[in-house]
PDB file of C-alpha atoms in Angstrom:
ATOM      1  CA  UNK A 175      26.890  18.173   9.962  1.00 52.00           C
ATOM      2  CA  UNK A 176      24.330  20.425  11.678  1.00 78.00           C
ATOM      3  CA  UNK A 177      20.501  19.947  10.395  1.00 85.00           C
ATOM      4  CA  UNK A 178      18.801  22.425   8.267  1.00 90.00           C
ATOM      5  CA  UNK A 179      17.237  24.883  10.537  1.00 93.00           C
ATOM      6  CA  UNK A 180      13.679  24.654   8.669  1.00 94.00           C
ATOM      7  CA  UNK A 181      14.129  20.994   9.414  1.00 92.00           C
ATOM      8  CA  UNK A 182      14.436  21.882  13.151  1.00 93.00           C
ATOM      9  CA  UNK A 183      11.672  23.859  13.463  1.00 94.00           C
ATOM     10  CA  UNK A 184       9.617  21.380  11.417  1.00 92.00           C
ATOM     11  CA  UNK A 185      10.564  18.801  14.745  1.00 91.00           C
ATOM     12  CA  UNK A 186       9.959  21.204  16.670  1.00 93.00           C
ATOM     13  CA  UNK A 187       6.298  21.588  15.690  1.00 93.00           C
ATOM     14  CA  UNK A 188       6.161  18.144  14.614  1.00 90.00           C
ATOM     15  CA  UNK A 189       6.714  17.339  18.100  1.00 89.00           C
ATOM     16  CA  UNK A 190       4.515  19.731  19.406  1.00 91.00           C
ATOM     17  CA  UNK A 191       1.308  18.012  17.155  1.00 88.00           C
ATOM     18  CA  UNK A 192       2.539  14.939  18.415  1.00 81.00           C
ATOM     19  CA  UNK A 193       2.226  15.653  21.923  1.00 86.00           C
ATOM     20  CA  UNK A 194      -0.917  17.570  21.662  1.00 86.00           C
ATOM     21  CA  UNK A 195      -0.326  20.954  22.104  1.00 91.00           C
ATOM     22  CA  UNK A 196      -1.497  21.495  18.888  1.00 91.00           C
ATOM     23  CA  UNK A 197      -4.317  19.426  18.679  1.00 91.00           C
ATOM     24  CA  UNK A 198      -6.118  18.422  15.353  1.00 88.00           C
ATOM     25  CA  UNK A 199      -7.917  21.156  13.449  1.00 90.00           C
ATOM     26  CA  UNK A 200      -5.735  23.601  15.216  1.00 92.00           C
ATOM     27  CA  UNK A 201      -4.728  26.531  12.724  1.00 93.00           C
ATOM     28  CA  UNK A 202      -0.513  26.733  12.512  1.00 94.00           C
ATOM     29  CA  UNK A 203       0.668  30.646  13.743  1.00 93.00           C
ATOM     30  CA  UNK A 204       1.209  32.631  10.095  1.00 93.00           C
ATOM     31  CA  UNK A 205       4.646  32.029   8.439  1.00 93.00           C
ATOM     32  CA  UNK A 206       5.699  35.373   9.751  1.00 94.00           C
ATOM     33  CA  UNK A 207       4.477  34.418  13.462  1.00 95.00           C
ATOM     34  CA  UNK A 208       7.046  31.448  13.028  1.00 95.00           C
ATOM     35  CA  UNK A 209       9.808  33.684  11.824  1.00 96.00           C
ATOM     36  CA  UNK A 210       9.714  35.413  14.481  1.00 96.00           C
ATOM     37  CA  UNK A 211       9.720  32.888  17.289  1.00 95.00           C
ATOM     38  CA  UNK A 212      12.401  30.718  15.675  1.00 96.00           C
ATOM     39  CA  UNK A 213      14.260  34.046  14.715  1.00 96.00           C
ATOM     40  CA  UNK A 214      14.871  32.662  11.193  1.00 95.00           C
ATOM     41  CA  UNK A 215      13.515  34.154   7.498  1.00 95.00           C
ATOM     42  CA  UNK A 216      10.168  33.863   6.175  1.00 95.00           C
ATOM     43  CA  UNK A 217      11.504  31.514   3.699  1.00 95.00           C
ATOM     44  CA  UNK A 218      12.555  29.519   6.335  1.00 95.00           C
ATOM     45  CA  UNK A 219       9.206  28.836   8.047  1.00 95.00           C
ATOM     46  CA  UNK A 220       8.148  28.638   4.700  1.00 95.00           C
ATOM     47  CA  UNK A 221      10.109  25.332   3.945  1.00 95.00           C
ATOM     48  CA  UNK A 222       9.141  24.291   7.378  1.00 94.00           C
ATOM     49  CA  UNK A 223       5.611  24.361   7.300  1.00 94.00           C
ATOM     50  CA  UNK A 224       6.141  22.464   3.731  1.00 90.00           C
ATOM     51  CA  UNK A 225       7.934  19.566   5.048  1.00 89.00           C
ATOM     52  CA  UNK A 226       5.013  19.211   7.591  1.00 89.00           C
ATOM     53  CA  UNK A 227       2.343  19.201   4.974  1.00 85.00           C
ATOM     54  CA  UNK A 228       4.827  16.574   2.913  1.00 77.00           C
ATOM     55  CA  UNK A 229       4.541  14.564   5.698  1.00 77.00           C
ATOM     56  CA  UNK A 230       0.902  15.240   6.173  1.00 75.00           C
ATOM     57  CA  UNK A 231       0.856  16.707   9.850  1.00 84.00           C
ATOM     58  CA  UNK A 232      -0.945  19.875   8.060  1.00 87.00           C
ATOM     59  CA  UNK A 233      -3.112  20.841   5.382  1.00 86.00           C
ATOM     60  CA  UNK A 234      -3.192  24.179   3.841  1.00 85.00           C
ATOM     61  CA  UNK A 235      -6.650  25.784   3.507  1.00 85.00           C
ATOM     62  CA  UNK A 236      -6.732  28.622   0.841  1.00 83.00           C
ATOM     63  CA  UNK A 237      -7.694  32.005   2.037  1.00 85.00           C
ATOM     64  CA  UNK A 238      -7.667  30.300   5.671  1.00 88.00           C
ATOM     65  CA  UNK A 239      -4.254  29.606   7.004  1.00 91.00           C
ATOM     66  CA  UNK A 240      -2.285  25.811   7.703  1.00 93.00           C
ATOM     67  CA  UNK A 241      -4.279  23.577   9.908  1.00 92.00           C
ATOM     68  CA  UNK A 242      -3.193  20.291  11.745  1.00 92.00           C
ATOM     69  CA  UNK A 243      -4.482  17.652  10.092  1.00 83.00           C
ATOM     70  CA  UNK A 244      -7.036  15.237  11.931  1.00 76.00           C
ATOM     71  CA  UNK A 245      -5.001  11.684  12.583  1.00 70.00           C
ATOM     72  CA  UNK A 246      -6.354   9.310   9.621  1.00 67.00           C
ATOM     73  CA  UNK A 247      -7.332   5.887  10.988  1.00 68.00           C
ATOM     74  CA  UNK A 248      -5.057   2.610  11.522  1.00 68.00           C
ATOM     75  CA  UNK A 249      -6.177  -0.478   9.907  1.00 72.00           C
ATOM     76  CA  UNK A 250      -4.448  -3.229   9.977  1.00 71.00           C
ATOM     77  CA  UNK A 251      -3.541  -5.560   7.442  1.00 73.00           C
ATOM     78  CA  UNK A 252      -3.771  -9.012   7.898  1.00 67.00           C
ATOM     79  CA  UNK A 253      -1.126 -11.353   6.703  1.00 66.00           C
ATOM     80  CA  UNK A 254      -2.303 -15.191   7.661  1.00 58.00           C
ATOM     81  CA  UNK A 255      -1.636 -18.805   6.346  1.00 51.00           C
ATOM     82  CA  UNK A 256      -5.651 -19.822   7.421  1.00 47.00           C
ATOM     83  CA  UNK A 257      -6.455 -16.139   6.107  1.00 49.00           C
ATOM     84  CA  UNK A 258      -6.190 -17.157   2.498  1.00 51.00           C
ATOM     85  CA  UNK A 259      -7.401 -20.843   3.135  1.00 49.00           C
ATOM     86  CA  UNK A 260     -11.272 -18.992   3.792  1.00 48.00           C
ATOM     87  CA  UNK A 261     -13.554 -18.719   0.863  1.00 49.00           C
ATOM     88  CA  UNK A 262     -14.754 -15.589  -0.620  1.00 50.00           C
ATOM     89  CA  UNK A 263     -12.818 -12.326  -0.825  1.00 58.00           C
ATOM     90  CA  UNK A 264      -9.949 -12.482   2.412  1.00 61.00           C
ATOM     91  CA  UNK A 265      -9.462  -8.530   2.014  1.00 60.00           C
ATOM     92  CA  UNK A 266     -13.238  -7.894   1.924  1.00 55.00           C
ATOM     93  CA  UNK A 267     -13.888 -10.464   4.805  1.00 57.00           C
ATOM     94  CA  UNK A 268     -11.443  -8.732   7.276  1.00 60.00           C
ATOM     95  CA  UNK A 269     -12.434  -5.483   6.235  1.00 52.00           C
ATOM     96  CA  UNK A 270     -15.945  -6.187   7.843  1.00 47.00           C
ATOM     97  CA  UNK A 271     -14.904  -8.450  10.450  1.00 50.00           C
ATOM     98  CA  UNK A 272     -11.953  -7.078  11.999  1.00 55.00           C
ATOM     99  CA  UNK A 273     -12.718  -3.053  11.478  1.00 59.00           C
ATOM    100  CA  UNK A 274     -15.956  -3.048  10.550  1.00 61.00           C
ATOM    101  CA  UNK A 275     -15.570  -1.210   7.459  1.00 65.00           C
ATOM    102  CA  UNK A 276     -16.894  -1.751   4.023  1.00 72.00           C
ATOM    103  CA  UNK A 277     -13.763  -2.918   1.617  1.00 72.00           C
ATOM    104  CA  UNK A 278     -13.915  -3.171  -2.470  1.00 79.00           C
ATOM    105  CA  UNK A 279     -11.121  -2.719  -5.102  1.00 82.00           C
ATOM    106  CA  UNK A 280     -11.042  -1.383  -8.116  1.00 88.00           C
ATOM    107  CA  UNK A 281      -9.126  -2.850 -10.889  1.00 91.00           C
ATOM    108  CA  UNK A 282      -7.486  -3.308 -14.432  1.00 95.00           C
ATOM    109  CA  UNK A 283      -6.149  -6.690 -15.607  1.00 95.00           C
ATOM    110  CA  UNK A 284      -3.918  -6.943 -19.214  1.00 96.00           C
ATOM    111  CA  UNK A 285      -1.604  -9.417 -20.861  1.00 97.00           C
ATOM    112  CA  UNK A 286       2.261  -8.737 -21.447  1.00 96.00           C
ATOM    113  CA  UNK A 287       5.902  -9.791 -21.182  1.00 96.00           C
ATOM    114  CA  UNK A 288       7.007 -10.091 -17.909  1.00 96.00           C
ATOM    115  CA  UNK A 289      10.229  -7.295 -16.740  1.00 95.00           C
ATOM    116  CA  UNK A 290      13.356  -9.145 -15.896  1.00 95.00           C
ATOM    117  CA  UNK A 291      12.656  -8.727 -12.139  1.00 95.00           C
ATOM    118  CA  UNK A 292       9.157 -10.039 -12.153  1.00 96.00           C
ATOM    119  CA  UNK A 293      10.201 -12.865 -14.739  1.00 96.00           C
ATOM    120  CA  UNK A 294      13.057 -13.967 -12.119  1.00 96.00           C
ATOM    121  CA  UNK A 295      10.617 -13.983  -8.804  1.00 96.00           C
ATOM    122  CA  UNK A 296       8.340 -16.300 -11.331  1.00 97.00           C
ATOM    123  CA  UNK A 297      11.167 -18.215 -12.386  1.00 96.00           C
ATOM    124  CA  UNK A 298       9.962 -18.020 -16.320  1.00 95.00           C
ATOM    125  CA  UNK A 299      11.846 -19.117 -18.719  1.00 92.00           C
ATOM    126  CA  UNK A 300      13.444 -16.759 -21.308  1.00 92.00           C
ATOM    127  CA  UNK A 301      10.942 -14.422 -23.282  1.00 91.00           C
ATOM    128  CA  UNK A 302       9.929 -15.216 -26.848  1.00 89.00           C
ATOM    129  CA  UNK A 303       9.907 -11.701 -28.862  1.00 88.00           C
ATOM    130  CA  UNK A 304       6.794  -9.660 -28.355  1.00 85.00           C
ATOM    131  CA  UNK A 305       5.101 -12.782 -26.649  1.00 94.00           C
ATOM    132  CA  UNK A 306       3.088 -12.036 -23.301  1.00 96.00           C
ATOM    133  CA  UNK A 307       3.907 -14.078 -20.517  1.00 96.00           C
ATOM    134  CA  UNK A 308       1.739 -12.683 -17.836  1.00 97.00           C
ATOM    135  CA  UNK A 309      -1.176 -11.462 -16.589  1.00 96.00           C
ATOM    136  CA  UNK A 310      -0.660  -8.058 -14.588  1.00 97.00           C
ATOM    137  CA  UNK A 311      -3.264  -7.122 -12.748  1.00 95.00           C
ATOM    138  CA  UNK A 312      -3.795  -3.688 -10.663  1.00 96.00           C
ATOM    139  CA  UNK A 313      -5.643  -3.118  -7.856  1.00 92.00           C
ATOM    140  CA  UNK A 314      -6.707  -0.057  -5.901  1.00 92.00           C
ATOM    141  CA  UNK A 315      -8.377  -1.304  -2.778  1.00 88.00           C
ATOM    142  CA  UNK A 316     -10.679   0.370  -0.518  1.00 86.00           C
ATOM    143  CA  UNK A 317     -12.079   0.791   3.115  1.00 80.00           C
ATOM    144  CA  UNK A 318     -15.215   2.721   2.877  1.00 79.00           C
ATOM    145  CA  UNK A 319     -14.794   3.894  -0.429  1.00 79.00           C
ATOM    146  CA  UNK A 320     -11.312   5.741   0.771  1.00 82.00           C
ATOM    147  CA  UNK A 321      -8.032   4.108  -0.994  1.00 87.00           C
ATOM    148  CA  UNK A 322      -6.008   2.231   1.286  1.00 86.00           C
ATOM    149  CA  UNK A 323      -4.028  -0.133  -0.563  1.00 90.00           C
ATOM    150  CA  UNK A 324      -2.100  -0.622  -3.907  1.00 95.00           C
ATOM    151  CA  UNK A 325      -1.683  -4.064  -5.432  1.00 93.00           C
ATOM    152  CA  UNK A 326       0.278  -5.491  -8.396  1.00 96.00           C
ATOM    153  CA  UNK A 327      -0.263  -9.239  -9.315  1.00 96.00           C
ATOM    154  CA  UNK A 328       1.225 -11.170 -12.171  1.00 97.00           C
ATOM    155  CA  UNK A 329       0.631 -14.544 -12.653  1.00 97.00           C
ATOM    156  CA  UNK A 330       2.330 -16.700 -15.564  1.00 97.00           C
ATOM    157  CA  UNK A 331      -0.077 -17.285 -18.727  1.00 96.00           C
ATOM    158  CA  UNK A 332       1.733 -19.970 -19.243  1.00 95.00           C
ATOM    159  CA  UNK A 333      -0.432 -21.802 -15.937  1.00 95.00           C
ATOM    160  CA  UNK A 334      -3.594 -20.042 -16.013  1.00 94.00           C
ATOM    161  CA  UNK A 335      -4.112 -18.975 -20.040  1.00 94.00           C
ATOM    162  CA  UNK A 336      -6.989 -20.452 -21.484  1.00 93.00           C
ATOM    163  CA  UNK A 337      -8.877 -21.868 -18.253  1.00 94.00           C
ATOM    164  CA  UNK A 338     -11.905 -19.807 -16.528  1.00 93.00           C
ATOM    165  CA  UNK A 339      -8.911 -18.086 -13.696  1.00 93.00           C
ATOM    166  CA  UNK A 340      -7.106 -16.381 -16.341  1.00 92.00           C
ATOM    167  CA  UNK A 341      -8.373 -13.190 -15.378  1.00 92.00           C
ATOM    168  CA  UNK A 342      -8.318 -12.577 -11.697  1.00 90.00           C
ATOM    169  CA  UNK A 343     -11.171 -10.796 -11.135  1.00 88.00           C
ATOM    170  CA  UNK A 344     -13.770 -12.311 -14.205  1.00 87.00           C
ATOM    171  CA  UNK A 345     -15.783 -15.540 -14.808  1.00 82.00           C
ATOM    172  CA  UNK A 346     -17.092 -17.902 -11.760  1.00 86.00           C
ATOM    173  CA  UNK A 347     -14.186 -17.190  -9.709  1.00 85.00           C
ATOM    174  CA  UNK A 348     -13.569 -13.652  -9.702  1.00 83.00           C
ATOM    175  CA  UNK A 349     -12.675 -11.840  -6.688  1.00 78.00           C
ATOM    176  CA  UNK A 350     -11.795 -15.570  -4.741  1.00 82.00           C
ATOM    177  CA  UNK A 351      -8.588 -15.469  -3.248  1.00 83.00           C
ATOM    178  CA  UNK A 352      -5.295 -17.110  -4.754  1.00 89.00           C
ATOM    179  CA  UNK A 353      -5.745 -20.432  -3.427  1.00 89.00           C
ATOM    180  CA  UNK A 354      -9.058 -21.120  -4.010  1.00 88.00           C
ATOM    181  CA  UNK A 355      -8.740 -20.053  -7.591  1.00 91.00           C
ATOM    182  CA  UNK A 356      -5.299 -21.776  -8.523  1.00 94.00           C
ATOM    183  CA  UNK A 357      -7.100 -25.090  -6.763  1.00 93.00           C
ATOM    184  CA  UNK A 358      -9.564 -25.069  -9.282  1.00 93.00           C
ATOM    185  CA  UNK A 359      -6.884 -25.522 -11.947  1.00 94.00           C
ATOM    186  CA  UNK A 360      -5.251 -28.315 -10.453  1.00 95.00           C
ATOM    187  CA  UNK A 361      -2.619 -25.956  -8.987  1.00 96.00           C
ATOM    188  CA  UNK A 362      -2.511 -26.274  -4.642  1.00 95.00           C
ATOM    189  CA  UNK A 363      -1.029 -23.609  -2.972  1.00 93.00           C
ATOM    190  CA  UNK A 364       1.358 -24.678  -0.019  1.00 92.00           C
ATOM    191  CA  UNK A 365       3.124 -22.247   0.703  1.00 91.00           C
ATOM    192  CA  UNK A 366       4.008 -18.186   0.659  1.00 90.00           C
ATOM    193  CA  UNK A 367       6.976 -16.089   1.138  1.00 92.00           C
ATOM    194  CA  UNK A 368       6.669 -12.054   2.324  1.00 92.00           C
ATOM    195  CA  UNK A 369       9.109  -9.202   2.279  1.00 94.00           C
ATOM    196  CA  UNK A 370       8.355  -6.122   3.857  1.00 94.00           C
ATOM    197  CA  UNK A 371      10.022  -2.961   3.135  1.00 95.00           C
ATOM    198  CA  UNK A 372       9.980   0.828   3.437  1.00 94.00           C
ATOM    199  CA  UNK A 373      10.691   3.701   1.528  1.00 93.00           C
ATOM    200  CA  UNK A 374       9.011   7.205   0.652  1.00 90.00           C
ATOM    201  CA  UNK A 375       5.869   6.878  -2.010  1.00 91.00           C
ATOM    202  CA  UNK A 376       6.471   7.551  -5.700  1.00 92.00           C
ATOM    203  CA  UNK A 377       4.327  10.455  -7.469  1.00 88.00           C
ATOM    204  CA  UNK A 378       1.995   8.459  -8.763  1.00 92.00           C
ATOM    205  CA  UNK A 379       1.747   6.430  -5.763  1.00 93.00           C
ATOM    206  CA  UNK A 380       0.337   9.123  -3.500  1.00 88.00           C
ATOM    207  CA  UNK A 381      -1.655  10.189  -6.049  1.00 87.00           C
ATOM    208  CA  UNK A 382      -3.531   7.511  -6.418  1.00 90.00           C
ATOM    209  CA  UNK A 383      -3.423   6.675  -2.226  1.00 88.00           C
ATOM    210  CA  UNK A 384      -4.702  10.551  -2.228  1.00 81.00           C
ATOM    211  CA  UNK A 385      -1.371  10.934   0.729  1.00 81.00           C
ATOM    212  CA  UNK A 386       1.186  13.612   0.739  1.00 73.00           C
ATOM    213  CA  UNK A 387       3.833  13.504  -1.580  1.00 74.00           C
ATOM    214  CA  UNK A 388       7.096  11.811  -0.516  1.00 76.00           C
ATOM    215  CA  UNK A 389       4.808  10.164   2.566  1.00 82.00           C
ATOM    216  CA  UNK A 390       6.344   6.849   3.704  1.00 88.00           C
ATOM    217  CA  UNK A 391       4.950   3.518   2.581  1.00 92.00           C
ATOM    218  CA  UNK A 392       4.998   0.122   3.465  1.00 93.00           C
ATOM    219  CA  UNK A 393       5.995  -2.465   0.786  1.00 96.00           C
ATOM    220  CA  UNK A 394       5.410  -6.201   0.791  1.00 94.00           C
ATOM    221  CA  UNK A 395       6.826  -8.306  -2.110  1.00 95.00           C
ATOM    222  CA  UNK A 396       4.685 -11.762  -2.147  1.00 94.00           C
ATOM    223  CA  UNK A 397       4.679 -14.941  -3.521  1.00 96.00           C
ATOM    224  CA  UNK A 398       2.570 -17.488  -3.758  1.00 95.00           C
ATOM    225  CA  UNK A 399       4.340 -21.288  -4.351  1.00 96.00           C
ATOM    226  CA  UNK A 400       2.481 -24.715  -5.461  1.00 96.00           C
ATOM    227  CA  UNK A 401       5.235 -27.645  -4.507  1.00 95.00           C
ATOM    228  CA  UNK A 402       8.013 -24.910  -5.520  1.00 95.00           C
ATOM    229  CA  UNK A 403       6.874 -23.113  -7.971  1.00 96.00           C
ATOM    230  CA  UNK A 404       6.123 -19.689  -7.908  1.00 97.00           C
ATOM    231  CA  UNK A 405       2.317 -19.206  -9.111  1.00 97.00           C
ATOM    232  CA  UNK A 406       1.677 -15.628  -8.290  1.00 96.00           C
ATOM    233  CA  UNK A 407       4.044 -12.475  -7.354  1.00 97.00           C
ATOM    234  CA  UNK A 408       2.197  -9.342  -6.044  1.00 95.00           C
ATOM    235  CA  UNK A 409       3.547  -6.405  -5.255  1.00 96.00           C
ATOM    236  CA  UNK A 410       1.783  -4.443  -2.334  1.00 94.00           C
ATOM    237  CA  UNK A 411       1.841  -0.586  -1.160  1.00 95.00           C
ATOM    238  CA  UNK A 412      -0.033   0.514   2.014  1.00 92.00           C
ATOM    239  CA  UNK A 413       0.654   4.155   3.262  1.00 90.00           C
ATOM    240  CA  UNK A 414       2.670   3.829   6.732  1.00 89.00           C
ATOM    241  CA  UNK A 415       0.963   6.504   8.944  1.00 81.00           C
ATOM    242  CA  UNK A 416      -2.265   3.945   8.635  1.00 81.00           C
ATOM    243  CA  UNK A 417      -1.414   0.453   8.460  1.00 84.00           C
ATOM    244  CA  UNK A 418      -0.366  -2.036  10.980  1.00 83.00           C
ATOM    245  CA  UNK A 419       0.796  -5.152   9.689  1.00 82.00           C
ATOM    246  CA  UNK A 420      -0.253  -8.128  11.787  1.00 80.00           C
ATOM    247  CA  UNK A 421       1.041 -11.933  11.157  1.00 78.00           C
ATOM    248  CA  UNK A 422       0.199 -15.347  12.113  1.00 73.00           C
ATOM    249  CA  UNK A 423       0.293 -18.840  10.982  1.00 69.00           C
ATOM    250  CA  UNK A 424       0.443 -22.283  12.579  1.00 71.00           C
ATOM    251  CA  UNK A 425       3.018 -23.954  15.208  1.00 67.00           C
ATOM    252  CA  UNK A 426       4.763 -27.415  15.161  1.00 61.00           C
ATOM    253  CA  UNK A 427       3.027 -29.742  12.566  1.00 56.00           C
ATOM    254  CA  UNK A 428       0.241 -29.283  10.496  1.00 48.00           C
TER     255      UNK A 428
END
């Protein structure tokens, strides 16, 4: 089956950004200009120049015209066994070391019942009616005040309810990594498990990573497991187009 022809022309001029013949900040020719070269409708270009800006290659500028946008900056993401063994914040540490940048979070923690998916990766047992069984906890972290990174974290109550980590980010603790919190409960952190993923960012996603709407996104699905057990899931968004994911751990025996 042959592609739409506003998809074509948006590779066309997709390809055309890429390679720098349109260079950032360059304004787009009008939608009739585009018409005319690709010898299609003005609704055509139309849904061309749209896909670009879904994609966020352009921006429109009221009253100005469509402009390439300038390329946002790669950070990369830093997923390490003797990462989360350092004290302190690990995101906020290789924020400043790594990229230099200034990183924070913002975030809201509550109590409830774990969904069936989140209560299987935690291996709980089966709910009690209206009961909470976790803490859920949601982040929106930063680099240089821009949002970079969306975080879910549940942890079961049943470990951490009614000791000084049961909320993540309050008390002497807050803002320590995993690890070092769950130690001070007893709890010792051996091991972790990542899957990463990809797919194209829900609404509210985007809206709160201030990307383009349908913009692809990175997804990694963590645990965190003390002699088995799973003590913390997380679920993590980072926008494609600006993260690199880099990994590393020990060799051979500990």
């Amino acid at each position: 089956m042959n592609e739409p022809r506003f998809l074509q022309i948006a590779a066309d001029i997709r390809r055309r950004i890429v390679s720098g013949d349109l260079p950032a900040g360059a304004r787009l020719p009008a939608r009739h200009e585009i018409a005319a070269e690709y010898g299609v409708a003005e609704g055509v270009a139309r849904e061309a120049i749209r896909q670009l800006a879904q994609e966020g290659h352009v921006i429109s500028r009221t009253g100005a015209g469509v402009f390439v946008r300038e390329r946002r900056t790669v950070r990369r993401l830093t997923r390490s066994w003797h990462r989360e063994r350092r004290s302190g914040s690990p995101f906020r540490t290789d924020m400043l070391e790594q990229q230099g940048r200034r990183g924070g979070w913002e975030y809201e923690s509550a109590t409830e019942q774990a969904s069936s998916e989140v209560r299987a990766r935690l291996a709980l047992d089966e709910p009690q009616e209206g009961m909470p069984d976790v803490m859920h906890t949601r982040y929106v972290f930063t680099a240089d005040d821009e949002p970079w990174m969306l975080s879910d974290s549940y942890e079961p109550l049943s470990l951490t309810k009614g000791t000084i980590v049961a909320l993540p980010e309050d008390g002497p603790l807050a803002g320590m990594g995993v690890t070092h919190r769950m130690a001070e409960i007893g709890v010792i952190v051996d091991d972790w498990v990542e899957d990463v993923g990809a797919r194209a960012a829900l609404p509210e996603e985007a809206r709160r990573l201030r990307i383009a709407p349908g913009s692809i996104v990175l997804t990694i699905d963590r645990t965190y497991l003390a002699d088995g057990r799973p003590v913390e899931v997380c679920d993590i968004v980072v926008p494609a187009e600006t993260t690199k994911l880099g990994y590393s751990g020990p060799v051979g025996e500990a």
